[in-house]
Short mmCIF file of C-alpha atoms and ligand atoms in Angstrom, two decimals:
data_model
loop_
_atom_site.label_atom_id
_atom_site.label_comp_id
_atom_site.label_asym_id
_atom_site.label_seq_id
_atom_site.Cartn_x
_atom_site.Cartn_y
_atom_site.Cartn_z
CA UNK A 1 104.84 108.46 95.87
CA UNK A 2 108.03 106.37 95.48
CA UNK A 3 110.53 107.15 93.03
CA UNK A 4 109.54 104.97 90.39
CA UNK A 5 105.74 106.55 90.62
CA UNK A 6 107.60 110.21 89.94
CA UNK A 7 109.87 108.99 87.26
CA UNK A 8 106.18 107.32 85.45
CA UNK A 9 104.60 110.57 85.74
CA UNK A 10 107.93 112.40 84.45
CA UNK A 11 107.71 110.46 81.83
CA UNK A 12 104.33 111.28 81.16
CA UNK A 13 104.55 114.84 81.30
CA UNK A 14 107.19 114.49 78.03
CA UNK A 15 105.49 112.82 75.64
CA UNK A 16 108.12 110.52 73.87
CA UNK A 17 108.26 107.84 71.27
CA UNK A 18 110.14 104.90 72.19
CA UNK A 19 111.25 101.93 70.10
CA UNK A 20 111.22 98.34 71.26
CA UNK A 21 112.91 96.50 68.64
CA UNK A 22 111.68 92.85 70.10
CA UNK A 23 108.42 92.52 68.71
CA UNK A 24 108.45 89.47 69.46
CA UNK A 25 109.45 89.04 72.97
CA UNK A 26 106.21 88.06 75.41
CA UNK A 27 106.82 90.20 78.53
CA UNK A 28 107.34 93.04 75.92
CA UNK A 29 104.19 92.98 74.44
CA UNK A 30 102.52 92.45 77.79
CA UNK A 31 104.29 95.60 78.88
CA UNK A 32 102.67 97.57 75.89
CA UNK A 33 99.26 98.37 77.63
CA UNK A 34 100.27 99.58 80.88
CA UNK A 35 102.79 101.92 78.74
CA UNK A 36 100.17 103.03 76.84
CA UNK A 37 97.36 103.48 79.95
CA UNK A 38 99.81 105.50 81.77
CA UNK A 39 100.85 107.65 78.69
CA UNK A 40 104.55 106.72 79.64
CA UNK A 41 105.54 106.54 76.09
CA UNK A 42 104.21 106.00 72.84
CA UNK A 43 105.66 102.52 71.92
CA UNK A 44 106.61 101.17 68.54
CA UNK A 45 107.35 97.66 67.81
CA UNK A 46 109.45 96.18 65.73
CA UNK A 47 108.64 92.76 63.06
CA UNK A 48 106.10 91.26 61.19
CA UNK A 49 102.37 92.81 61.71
CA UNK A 50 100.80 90.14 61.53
CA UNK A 51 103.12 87.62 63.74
CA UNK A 52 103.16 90.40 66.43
CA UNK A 53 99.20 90.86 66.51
CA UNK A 54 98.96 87.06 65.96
CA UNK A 55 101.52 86.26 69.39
CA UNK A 56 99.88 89.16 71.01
CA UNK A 57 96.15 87.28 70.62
CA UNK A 58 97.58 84.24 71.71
CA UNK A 59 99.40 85.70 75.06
CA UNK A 60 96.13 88.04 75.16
CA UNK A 61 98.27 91.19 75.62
CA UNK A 62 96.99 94.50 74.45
CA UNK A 63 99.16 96.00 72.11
CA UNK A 64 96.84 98.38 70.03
CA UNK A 65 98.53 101.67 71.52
CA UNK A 66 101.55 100.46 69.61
CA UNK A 67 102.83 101.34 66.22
CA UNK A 68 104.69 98.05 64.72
CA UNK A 69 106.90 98.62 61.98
CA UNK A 70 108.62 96.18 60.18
CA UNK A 71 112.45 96.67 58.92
CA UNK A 72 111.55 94.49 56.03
CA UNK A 73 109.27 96.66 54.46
CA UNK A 74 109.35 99.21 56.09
CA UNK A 75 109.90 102.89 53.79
CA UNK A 76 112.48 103.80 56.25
CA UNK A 77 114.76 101.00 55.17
CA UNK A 78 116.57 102.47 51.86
CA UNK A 79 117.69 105.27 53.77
CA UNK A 80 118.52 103.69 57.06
CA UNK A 81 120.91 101.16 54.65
CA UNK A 82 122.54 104.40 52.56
CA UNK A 83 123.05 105.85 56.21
CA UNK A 84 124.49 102.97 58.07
CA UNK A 85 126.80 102.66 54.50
CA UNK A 86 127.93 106.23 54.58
CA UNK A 87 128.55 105.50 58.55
CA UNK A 88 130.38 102.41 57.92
CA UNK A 89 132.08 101.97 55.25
CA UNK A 90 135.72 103.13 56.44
CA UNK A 91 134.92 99.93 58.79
CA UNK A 92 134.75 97.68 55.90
CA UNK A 93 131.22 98.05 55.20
CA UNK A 94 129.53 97.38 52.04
CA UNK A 95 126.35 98.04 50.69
CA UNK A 96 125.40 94.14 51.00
CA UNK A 97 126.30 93.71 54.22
CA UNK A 98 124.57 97.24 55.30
CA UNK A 99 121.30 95.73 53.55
CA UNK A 100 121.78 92.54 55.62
CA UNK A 101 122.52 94.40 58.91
CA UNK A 102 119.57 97.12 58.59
CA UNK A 103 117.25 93.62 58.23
CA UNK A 104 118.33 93.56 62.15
CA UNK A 105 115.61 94.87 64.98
CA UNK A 106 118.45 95.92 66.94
CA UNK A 107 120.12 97.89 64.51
CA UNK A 108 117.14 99.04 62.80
CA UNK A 109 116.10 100.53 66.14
CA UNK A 110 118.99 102.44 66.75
CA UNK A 111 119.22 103.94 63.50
CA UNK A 112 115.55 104.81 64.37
CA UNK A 113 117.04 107.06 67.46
CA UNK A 114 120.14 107.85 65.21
CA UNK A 115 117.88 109.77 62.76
CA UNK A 116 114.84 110.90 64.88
CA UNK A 117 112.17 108.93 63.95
CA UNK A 118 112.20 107.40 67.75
CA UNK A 119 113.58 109.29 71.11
CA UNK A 120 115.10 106.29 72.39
CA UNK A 121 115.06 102.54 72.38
CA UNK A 122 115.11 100.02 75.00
CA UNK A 123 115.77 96.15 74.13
CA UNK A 124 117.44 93.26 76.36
CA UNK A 125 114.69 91.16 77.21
CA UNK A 126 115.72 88.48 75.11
CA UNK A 127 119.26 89.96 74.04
CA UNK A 128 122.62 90.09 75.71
CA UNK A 129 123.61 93.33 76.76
CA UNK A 130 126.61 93.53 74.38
CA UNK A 131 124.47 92.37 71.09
CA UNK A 132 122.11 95.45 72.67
CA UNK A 133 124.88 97.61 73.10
CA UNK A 134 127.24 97.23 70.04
CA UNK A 135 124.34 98.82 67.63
CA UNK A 136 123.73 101.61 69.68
CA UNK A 137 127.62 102.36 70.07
CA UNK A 138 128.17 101.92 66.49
CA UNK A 139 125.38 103.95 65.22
CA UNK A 140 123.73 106.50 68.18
CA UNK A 141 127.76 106.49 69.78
CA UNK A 142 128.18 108.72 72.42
CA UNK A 143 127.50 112.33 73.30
CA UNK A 144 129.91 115.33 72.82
CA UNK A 145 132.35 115.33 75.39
CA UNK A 146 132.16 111.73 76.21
CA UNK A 147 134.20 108.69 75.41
CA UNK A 148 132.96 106.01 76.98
CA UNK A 149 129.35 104.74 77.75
CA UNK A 150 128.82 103.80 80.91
CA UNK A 151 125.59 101.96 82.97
CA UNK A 152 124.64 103.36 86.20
CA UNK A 153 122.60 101.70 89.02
CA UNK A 154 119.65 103.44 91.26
CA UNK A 155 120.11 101.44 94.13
CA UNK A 156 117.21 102.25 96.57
CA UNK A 157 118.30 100.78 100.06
CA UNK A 158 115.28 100.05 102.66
CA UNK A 159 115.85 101.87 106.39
CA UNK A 160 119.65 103.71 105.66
CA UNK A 161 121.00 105.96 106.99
CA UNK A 162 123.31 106.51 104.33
CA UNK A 163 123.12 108.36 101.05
CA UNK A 164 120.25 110.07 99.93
CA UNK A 165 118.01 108.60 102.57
CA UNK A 166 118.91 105.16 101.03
CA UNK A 167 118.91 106.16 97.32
CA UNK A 168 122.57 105.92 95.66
CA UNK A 169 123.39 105.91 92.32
CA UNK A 170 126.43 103.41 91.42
CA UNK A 171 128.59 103.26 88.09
CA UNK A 172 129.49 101.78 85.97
CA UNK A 173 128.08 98.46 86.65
CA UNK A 174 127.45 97.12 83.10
CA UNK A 175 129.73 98.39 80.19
CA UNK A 176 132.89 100.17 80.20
CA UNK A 177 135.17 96.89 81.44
CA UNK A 178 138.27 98.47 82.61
CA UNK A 179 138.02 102.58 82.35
CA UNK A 180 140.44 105.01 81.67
CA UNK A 181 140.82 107.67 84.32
CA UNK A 182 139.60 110.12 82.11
CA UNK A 183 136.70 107.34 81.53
CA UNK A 184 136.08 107.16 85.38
CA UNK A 185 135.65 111.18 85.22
CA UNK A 186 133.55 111.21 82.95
CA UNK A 187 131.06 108.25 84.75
CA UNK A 188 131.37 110.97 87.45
CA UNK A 189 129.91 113.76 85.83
CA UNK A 190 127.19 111.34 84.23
CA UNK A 191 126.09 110.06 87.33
CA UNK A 192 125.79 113.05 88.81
CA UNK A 193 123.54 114.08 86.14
CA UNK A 194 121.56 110.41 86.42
CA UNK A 195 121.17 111.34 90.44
CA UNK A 196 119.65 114.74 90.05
CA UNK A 197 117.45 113.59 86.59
CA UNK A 198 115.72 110.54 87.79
CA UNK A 199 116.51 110.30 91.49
CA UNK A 200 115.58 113.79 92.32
CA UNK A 201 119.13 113.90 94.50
CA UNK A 202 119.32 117.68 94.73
CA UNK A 203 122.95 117.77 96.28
CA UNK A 204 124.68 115.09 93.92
CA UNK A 205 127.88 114.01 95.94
CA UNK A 206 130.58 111.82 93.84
CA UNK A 207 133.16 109.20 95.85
CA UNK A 208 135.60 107.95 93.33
CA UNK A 209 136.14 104.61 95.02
CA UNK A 210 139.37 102.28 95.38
CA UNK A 211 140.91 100.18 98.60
CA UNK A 212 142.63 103.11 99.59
CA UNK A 213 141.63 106.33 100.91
CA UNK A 214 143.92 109.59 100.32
CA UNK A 215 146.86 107.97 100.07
CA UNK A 216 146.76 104.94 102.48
CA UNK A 217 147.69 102.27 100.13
CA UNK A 218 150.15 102.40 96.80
CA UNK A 219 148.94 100.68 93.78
CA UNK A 220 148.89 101.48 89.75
CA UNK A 221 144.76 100.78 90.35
CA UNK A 222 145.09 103.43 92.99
CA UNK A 223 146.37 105.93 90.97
CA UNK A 224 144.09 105.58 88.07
CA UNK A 225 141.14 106.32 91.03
CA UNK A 226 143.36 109.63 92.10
CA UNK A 227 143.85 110.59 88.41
CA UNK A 228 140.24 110.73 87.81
CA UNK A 229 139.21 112.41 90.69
CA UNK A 230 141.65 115.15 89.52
CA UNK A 231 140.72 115.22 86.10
CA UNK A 232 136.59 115.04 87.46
CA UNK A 233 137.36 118.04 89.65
CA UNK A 234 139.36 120.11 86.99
CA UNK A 235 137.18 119.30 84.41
CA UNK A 236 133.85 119.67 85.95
CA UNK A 237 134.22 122.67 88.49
CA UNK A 238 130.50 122.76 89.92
CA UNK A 239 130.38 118.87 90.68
CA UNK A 240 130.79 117.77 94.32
CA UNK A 241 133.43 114.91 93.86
CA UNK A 242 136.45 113.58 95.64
CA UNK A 243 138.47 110.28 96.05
CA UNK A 244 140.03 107.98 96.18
CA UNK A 245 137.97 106.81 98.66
CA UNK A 246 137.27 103.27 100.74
CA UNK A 247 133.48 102.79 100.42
CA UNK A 248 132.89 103.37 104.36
CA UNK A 249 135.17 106.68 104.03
CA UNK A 250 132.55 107.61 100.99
CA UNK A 251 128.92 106.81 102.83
CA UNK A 252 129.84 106.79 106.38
CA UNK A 253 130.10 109.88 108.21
CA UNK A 254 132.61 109.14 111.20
CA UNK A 255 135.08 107.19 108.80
CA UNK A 256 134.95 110.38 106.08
CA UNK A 257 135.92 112.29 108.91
CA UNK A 258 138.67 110.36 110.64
CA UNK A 259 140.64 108.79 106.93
CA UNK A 260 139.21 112.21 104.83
CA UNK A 261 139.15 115.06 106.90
CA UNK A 262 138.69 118.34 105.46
CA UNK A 263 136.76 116.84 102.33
CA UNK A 264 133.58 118.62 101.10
CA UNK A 265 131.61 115.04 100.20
CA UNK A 266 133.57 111.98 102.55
CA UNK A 267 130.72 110.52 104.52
CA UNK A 268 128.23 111.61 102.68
CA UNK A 269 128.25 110.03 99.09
CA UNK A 270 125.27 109.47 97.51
CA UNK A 271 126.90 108.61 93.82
CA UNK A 272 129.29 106.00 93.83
CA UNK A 273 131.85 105.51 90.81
CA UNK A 274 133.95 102.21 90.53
CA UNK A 275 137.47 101.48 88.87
CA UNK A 276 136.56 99.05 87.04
CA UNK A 277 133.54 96.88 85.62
CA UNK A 278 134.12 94.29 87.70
CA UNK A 279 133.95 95.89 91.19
CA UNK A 280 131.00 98.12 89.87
CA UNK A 281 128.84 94.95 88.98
CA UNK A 282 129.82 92.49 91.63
CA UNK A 283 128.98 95.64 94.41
CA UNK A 284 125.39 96.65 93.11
CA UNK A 285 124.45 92.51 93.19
CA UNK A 286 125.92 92.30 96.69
CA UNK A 287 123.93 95.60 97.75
CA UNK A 288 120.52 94.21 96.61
CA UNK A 289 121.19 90.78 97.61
CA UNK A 290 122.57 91.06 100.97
CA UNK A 291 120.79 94.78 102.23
CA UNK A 292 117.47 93.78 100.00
CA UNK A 293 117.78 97.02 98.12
CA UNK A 294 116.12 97.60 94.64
CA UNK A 295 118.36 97.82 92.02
CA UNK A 296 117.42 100.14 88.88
CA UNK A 297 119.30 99.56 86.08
CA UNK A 298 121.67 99.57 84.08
CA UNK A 299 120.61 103.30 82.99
CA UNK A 300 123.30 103.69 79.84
CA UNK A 301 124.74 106.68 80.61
CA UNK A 302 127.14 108.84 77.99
CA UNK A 303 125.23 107.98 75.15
CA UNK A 304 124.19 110.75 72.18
CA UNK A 305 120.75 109.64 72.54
CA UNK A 306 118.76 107.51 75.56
CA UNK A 307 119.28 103.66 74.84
CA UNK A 308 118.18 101.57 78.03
CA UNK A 309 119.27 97.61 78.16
CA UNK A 310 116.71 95.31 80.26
CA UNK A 311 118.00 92.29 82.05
CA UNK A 312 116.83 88.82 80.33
CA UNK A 313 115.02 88.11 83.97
CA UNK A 314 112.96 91.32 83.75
CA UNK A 315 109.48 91.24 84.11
CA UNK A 316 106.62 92.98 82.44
CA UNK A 317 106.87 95.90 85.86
CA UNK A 318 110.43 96.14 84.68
CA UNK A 319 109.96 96.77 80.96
CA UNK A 320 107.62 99.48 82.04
CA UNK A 321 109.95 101.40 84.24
CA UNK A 322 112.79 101.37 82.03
CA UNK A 323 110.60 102.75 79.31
CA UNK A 324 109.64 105.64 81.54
CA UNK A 325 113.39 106.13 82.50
CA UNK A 326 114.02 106.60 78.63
CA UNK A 327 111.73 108.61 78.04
CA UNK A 328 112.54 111.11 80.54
CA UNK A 329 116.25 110.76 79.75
CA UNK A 330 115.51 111.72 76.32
N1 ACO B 1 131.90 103.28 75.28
C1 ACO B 1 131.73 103.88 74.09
N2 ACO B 1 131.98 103.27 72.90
C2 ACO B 1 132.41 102.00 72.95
C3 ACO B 1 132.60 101.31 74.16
C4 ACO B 1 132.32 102.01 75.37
N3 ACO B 1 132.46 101.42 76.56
N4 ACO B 1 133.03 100.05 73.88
C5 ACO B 1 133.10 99.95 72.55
N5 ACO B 1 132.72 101.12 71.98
C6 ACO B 1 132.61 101.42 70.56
C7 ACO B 1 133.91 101.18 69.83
O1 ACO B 1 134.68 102.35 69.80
C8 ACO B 1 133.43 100.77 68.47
O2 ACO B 1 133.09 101.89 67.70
P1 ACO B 1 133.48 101.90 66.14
O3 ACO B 1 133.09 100.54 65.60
O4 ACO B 1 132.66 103.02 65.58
O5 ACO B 1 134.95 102.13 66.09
C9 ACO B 1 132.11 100.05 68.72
O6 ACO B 1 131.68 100.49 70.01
C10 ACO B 1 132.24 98.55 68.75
O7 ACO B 1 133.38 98.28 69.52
P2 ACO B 1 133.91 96.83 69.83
O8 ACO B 1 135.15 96.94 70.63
O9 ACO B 1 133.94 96.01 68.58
O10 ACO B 1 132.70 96.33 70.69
P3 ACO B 1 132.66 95.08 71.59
O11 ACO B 1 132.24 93.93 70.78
O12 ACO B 1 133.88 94.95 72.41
O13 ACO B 1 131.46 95.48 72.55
C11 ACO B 1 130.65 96.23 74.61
C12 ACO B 1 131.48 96.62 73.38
C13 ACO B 1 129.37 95.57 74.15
C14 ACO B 1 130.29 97.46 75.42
C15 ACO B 1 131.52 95.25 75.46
O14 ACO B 1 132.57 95.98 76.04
C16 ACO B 1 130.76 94.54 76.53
O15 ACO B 1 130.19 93.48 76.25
N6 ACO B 1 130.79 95.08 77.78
C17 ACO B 1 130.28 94.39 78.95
C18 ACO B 1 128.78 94.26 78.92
C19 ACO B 1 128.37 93.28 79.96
O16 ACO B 1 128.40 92.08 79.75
N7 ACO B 1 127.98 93.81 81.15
C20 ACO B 1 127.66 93.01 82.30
C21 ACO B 1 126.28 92.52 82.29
S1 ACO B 1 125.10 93.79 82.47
C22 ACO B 1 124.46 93.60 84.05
O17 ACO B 1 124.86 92.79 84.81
C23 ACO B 1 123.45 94.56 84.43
#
């Protein structure tokens, strides 16, 4: 069974409800029947009834396992505008523009999750990641103990010898543009819990990664990467993580050895944490571009409550997966 086979039939095993605020989006509603089939979730769309049905008919995509609801007049709405208010309004929030924003899939959707009427939400088909990302932070924000949201990477590469036979997780490739190091600890620890939760990695091991490796080059970026491995180590005492780290000193064996000795996880990574957003995003593209590997992702990570961004280029496979990731993240 490959991994995305065991995350479908986690997923089915939980039994949750997840909201797909782009009711109108093609691939979406294509993705609806094989979600349904393989009791991955049970969807809910969001907009108009009758434009939904009516695009579904024309695209001939089965969407009858899916609630639609529609913000508009939908009895959820009063509430979900007094809420957002209440939330709000020390932002500069009035009831107008609360009224105006609820009208808003996106926002509507999260204030779904926000308030339990939905486990989780996944959107991005046909929105950027930020316009995804900005409701979710504003309204589901992130979990206790967090304070940044970060989006981690299954990256699942064909005949290695490194990692997890192959499977790594990297973050953050997709929010959190320049982290703190307290940040960067805390992608750690989330990662970590990503690896062991959808990747079945039994023996999480964290490299904090930089361009040096203990000590061999001075930089402000360097320290940030040595800050948070100390503040990742001291402030979660069961998780396997060191740094800074070189990427060959994290995943290859000999060079954790010869620039690392003595470390419990150099050469044998199988999470990899970045300093920044750049670095994190331009590696995973390189990885699957250049070594073929599949790239899973981004899986938001940090958040109170599972919210799971698609790239604009998925397909209907895609939409499907990342529905079953949500659902067993929630
Ligand atoms: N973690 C947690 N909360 C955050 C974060 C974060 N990283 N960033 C912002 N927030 C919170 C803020 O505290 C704020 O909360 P508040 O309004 O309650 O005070 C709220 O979110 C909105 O903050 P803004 O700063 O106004 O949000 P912004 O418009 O800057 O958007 C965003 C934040 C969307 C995460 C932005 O940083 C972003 O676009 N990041 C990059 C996303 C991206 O383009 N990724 C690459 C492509 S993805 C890919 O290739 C797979």
């Amino acid at each position: 069974m490959t991994l995305l086979e065991e995350i479908r039939e986690k997923a089915s095993k939980k039994g949750k409800t997840i909201v797909l605020p782009e009711g109108m989006e093609e691939r979406t509603l294509q993705a609806i029947k094989e979600i349904v089939k393989q009791k991955i979730a049970n969807p809910i769309l969001l907009g108009n009834e009758s434009d939904i049905k009516g695009l579904a008919s024309k695209i001939g995509a089965d969407i009858s396992g899916a609630q639609i609801i529609d913000p508009v007049s939908s009895a959820l709405y009063d509430d979900f505008v007094q809420a957002f208010y209440e939330m709000r309004k020390s932002k500069g929030i009035d009831l107008d523009k609360a009224k105006a924003t609820m009208l808003d899939p996106l926002y509507f959707a999260s204030m779904m999750v926000k308030m339990g009427k939905a486990d989780g939400e996944v959107a991005g088909a046909e929105n950027t990641t930020g316009n995804v990302l900005r409701p979710a932070l504003q309204i589901i924000k992130t979990a206790p103990g967090m304070s940044a949201v970060s989006g981690a990477f299954i990256m699942i590469v064909p005949n290695s010898e490194f990692g997890d036979k192959g499977i790594f997780v990297f973050a953050d490739c997709a929010v959190t543009p320049v982290p703190t190091a307290e940040q960067m600890a805390e992608f750690a620890m989330a990662s970590a819990e990503t690896a062991v939760a959808l990747c079945g990695i039994e023996d999480p091991k964290v490299g904090m990664l930089s361009f040096s490796t203990k000590g061999s080059a001075a930089h402000e970026t360097v320290e940030k990467v040595v800050a948070a491995t100390k503040i990742a180590q001291e402030r979660f005492p069961n998780l396997k993580v060191d740094g800074e780290f070189q990427a060959d000193a994290a995943i290859v064996p000999s060079v954790g050895k010869s620039k690392a000795p003595g470390s419990p996880v150099a050469g044998s990574c199988n999470v990899l944490v970045f300093p920044d957003l750049q670095a994190g995003n331009i590696s995973y593209k390189l990885v699957q571009r250049l070594a073929k590997a599949e790239a899973i992702g981004p899986i938001l990570q940090g958040m109170a409550k599972p919210v799971n961004d698609l790239s604009r280029g998925c397909n209907v496979e895609d939409i499907v997966n990342v529905v079953a990731m949500t659902a067993v993240k929630a």
